[in-house]
XYZ file of C-alpha atoms in Angstrom:
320
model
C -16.464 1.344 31.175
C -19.699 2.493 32.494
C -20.965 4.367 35.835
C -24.064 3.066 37.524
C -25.937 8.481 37.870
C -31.010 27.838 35.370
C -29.639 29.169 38.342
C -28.197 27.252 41.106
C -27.842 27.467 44.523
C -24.443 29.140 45.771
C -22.069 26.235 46.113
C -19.151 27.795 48.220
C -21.988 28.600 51.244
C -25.597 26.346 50.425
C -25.413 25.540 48.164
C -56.907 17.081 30.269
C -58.001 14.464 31.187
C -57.653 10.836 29.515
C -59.833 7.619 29.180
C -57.431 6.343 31.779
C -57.954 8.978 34.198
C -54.220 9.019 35.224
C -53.128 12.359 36.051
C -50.688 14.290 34.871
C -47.599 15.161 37.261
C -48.241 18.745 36.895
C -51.949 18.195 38.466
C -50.491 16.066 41.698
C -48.141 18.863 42.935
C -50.887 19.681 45.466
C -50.499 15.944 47.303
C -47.317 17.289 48.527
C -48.593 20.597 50.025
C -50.314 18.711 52.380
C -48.190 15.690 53.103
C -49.356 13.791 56.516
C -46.920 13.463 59.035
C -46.402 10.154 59.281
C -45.466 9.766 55.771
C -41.795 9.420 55.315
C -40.849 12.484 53.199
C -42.122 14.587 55.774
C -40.588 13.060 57.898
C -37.457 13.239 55.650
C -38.245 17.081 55.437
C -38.321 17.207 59.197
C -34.886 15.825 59.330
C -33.404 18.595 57.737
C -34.320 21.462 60.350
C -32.633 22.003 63.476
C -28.896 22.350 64.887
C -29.052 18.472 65.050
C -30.567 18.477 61.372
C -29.028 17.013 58.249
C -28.651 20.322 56.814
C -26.835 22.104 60.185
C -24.540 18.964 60.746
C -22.983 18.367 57.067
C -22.378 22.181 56.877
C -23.632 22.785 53.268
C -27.045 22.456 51.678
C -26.700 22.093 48.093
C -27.519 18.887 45.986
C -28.179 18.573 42.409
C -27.677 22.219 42.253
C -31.260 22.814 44.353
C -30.647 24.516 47.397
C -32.612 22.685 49.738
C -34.478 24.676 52.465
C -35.500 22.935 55.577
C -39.231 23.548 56.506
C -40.127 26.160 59.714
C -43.319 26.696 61.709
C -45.843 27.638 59.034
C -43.711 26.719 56.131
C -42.992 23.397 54.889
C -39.884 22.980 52.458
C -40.246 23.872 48.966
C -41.202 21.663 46.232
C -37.776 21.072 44.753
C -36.611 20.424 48.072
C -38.621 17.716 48.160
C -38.005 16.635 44.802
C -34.534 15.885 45.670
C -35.054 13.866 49.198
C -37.435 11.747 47.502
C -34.986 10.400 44.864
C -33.060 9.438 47.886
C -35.966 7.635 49.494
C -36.382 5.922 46.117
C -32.557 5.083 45.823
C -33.359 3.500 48.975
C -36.372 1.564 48.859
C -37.953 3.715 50.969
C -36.081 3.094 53.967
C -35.828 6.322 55.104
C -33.451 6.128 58.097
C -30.573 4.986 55.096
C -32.131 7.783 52.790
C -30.862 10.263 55.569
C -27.414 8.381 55.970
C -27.190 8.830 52.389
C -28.184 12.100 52.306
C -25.660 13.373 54.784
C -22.876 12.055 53.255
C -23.508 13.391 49.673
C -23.606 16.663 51.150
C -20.304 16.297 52.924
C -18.960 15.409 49.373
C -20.132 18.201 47.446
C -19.132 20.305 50.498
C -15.334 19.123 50.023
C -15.550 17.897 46.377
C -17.137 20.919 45.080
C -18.742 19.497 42.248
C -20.545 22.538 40.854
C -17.450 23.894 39.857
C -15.864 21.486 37.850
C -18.741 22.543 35.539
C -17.153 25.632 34.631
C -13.259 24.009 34.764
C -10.834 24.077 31.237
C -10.230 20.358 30.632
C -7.419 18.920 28.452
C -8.924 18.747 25.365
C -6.302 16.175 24.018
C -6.966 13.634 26.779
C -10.946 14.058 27.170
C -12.805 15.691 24.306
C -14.857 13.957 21.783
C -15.287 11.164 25.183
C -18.367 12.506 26.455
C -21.436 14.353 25.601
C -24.761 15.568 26.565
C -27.557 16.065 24.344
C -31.673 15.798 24.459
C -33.904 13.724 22.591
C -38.055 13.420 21.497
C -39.574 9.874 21.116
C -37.682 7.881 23.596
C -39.867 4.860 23.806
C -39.043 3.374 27.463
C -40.316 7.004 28.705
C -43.226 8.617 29.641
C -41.332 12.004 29.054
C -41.907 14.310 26.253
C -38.354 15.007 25.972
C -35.090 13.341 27.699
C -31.490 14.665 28.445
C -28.956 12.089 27.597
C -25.423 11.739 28.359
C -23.204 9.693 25.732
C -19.828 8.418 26.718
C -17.682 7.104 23.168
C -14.861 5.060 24.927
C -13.832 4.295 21.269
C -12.485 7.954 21.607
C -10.132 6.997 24.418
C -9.145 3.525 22.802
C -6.141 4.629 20.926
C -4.440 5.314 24.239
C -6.009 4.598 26.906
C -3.324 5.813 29.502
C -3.552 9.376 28.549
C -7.279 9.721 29.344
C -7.273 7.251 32.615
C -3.892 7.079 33.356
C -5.059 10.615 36.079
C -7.154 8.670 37.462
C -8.330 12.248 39.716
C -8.301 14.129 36.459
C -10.866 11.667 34.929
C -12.651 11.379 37.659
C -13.082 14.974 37.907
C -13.704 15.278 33.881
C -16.607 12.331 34.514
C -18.617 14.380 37.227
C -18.237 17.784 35.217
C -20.192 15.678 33.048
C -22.807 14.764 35.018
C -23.432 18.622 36.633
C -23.778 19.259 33.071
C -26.579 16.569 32.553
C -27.990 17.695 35.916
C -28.273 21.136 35.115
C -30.301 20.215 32.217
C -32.677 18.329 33.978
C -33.610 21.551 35.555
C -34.466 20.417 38.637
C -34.232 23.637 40.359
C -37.395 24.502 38.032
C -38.840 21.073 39.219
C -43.015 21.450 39.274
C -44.118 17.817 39.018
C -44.147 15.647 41.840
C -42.105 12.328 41.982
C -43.854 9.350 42.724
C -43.257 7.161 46.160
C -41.118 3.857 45.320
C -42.373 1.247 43.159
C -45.303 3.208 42.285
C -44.390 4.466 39.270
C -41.052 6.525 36.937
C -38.969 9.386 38.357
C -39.842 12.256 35.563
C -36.707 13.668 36.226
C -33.784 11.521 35.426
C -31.493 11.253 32.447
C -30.663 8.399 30.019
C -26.481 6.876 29.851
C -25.533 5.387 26.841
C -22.237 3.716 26.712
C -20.223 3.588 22.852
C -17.798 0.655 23.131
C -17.170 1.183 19.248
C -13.143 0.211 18.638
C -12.977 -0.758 22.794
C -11.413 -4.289 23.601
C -13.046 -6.085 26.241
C -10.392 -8.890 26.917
C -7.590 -6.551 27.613
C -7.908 -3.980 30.162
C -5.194 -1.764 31.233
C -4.853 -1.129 35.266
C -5.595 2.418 34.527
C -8.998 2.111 33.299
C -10.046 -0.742 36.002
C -8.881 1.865 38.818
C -10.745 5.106 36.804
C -14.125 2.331 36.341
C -14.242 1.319 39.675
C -13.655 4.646 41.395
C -16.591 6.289 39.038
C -18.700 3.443 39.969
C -18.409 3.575 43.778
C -18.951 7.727 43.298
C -21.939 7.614 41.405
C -23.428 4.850 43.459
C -22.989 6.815 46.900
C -23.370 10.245 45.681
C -25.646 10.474 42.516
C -28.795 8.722 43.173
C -31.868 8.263 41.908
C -29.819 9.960 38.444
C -30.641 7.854 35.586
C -33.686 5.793 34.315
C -32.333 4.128 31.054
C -28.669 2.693 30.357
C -28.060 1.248 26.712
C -24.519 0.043 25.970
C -24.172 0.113 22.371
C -21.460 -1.633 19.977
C -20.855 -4.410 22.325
C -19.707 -7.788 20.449
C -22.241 -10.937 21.012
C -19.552 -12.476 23.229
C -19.738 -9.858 25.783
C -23.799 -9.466 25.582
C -23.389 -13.407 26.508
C -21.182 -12.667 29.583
C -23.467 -9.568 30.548
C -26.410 -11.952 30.182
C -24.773 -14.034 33.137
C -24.217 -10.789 35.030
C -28.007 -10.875 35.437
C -27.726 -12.812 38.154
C -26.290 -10.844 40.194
C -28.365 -8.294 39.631
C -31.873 -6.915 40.581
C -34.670 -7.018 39.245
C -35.266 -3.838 38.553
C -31.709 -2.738 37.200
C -32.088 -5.623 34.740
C -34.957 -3.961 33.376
C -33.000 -0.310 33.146
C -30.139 -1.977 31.091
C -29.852 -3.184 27.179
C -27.570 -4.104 25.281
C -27.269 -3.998 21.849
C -24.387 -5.255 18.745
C -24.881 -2.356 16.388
C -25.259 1.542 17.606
C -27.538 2.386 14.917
C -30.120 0.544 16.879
C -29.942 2.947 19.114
C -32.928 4.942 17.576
C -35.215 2.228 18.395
C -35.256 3.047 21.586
C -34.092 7.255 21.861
C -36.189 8.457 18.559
C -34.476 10.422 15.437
C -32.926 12.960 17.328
C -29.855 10.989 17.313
C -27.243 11.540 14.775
C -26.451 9.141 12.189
C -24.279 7.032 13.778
C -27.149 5.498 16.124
C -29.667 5.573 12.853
C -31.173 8.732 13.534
C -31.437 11.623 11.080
C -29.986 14.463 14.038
C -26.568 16.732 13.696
C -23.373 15.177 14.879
C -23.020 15.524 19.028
C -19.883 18.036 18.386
C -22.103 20.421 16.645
C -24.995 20.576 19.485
C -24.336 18.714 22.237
C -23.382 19.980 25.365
C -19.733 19.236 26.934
C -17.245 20.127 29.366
C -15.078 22.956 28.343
C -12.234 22.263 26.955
C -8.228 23.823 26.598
C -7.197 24.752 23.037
C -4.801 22.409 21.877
C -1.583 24.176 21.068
C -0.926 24.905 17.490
C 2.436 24.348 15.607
C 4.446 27.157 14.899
């Protein structure tokens, strides 16, 4: 099954040069201090202010844990602020009149949904852990980033019995966007200093990587349970976590299935083509995400329960 997604803002109220000459992020920050108005994330910017404003209607201005801050005479929105709409003008090819549909109805979500929380919520232990992680690696090579945050999912942990884990289908769901707070948080994007580029002209610096562990998973039989928990993660991410992740590599997957993935391409773009791989053996893996990875992906890192980053999880109960 896969999904296609400091301090924080208060969620219960708001929430050297080179022979190339390319420059570095951290030296274009400036571009967006002085933004002309007919470009579209000012205009985006624009959008949020007023009683008739994105920010005013939804009731809540918190996404991605950055508070964003609608600009006033004099003062143009902060730089994370704009950090954030443009992933959503990039999620949306630049169209910026679905960018604020898109917007607005994220916001509604984490307004109701409360997302930030479930960060800090006890999860069973017995049903979820040892099914996700969240970890950072050097080296990855599809990257221009120094360092990436990656989230790992091991559905081979939730093989055995499948019903326990996805059988809530509003527990996992819940358990599945902890995760993804988690990763957020650790893309620090409330710290957010470089500038993201407009669409098609080049990567978003700040989104994570998904892998997807279908060690011990059975692709020709699957339970009702886990097609309802799939799809409903899938729709979620799609509408409320865009612009989210760069890379996804699905790892352990049998030749058959690569086969029947490779006809998928079809139906897909372009571009997500080129964000996907697929590969037989996880300890391929560190072609692609460097040594940091522990063994089991052929890298020479500590196991993910020793370092990685998780929801939190209830003791189990002990015998007496």
């Amino acid at each position: 099954m896969a999904d296609s997604a400091g301090s924080t803002a208060d969620q219960t109220n708001t929430a050297e040069n080179n022979t190339t000459n390319e420059k570095k992020p951290e030296e274009t920050k400036s571009e967006w201090a002085n933004l002309s108005k007919d470009h579209k994330l000012y205009q985006f910017a624009q959008a949020l202010a007023g009683e008739d404003g994105i920010l005013h209607t939804a009731g809540y201005n918190e996404m991605y844990g950055v508070e964003l801050v609608a600009p006033s005479e004099g003062s143009p929105s902060p730089h994370t602020t704009l950090v954030i709409l443009q992933k959503f003008l990039r999620a949306n090819v630049d169209d910026l009149e679905k960018a604020k549909v898109q917007l607005s109805e994220a916001l509604k979500w984490r307004k109701e949904y409360q997302p930030l929380k479930a960060r800090g919520e006890v999860f069973d232990g017995d049903k979820f852990k040892g099914l996700g992680f969240v970890t950072k690696v050097r080296g990855a090579t599809e990257t221009k980033n120094e360092e990436d945050v990656v989230a790992i999912n091991v559905y081979g942990a939730a093989a055995k019995d499948s019903k326990k884990v996805f059988g809530d289908t509003d527990a996992f769901v819940r358990w599945r966007v902890a995760q993804m707070e988690i990763t957020l948080a650790e893309l620090k994007l409330n710290e957010a200093t470089k500038t993201i580029p407009d669409y098609g002209k080049g990567p978003d610096p700040y989104t994570a990587i998904n892998v997807h562990d279908y060690l011990s998973v059975s692709f020709f039989r699957q339970p009702a349970e886990i097609k309802a928990s799939s799809s409903k993660i899938i729709d979620l991410f799609q509408k409320y976590y865009p612009e989210t992740v760069s890379y996804k590599y699905f790892v352990n997957v049998p030749l058959v299935m690569q086969w029947m993935m490779g006809a998928m391409k079809a139906l897909m773009s372009k571009d997500s083509i080129q964000r996907m791989t697929w590969m037989t053996y996880g300890s391929e893996l560190h072609t692609y995400l460097g040594k940091d990875l522990p063994t089991q992906y052929g890298g020479s890192g500590p196991a993910l329960e020793e370092t990685a980053l998780t929801p939190k999880y209830a003791e189990s109960p002990t015998a007496a």
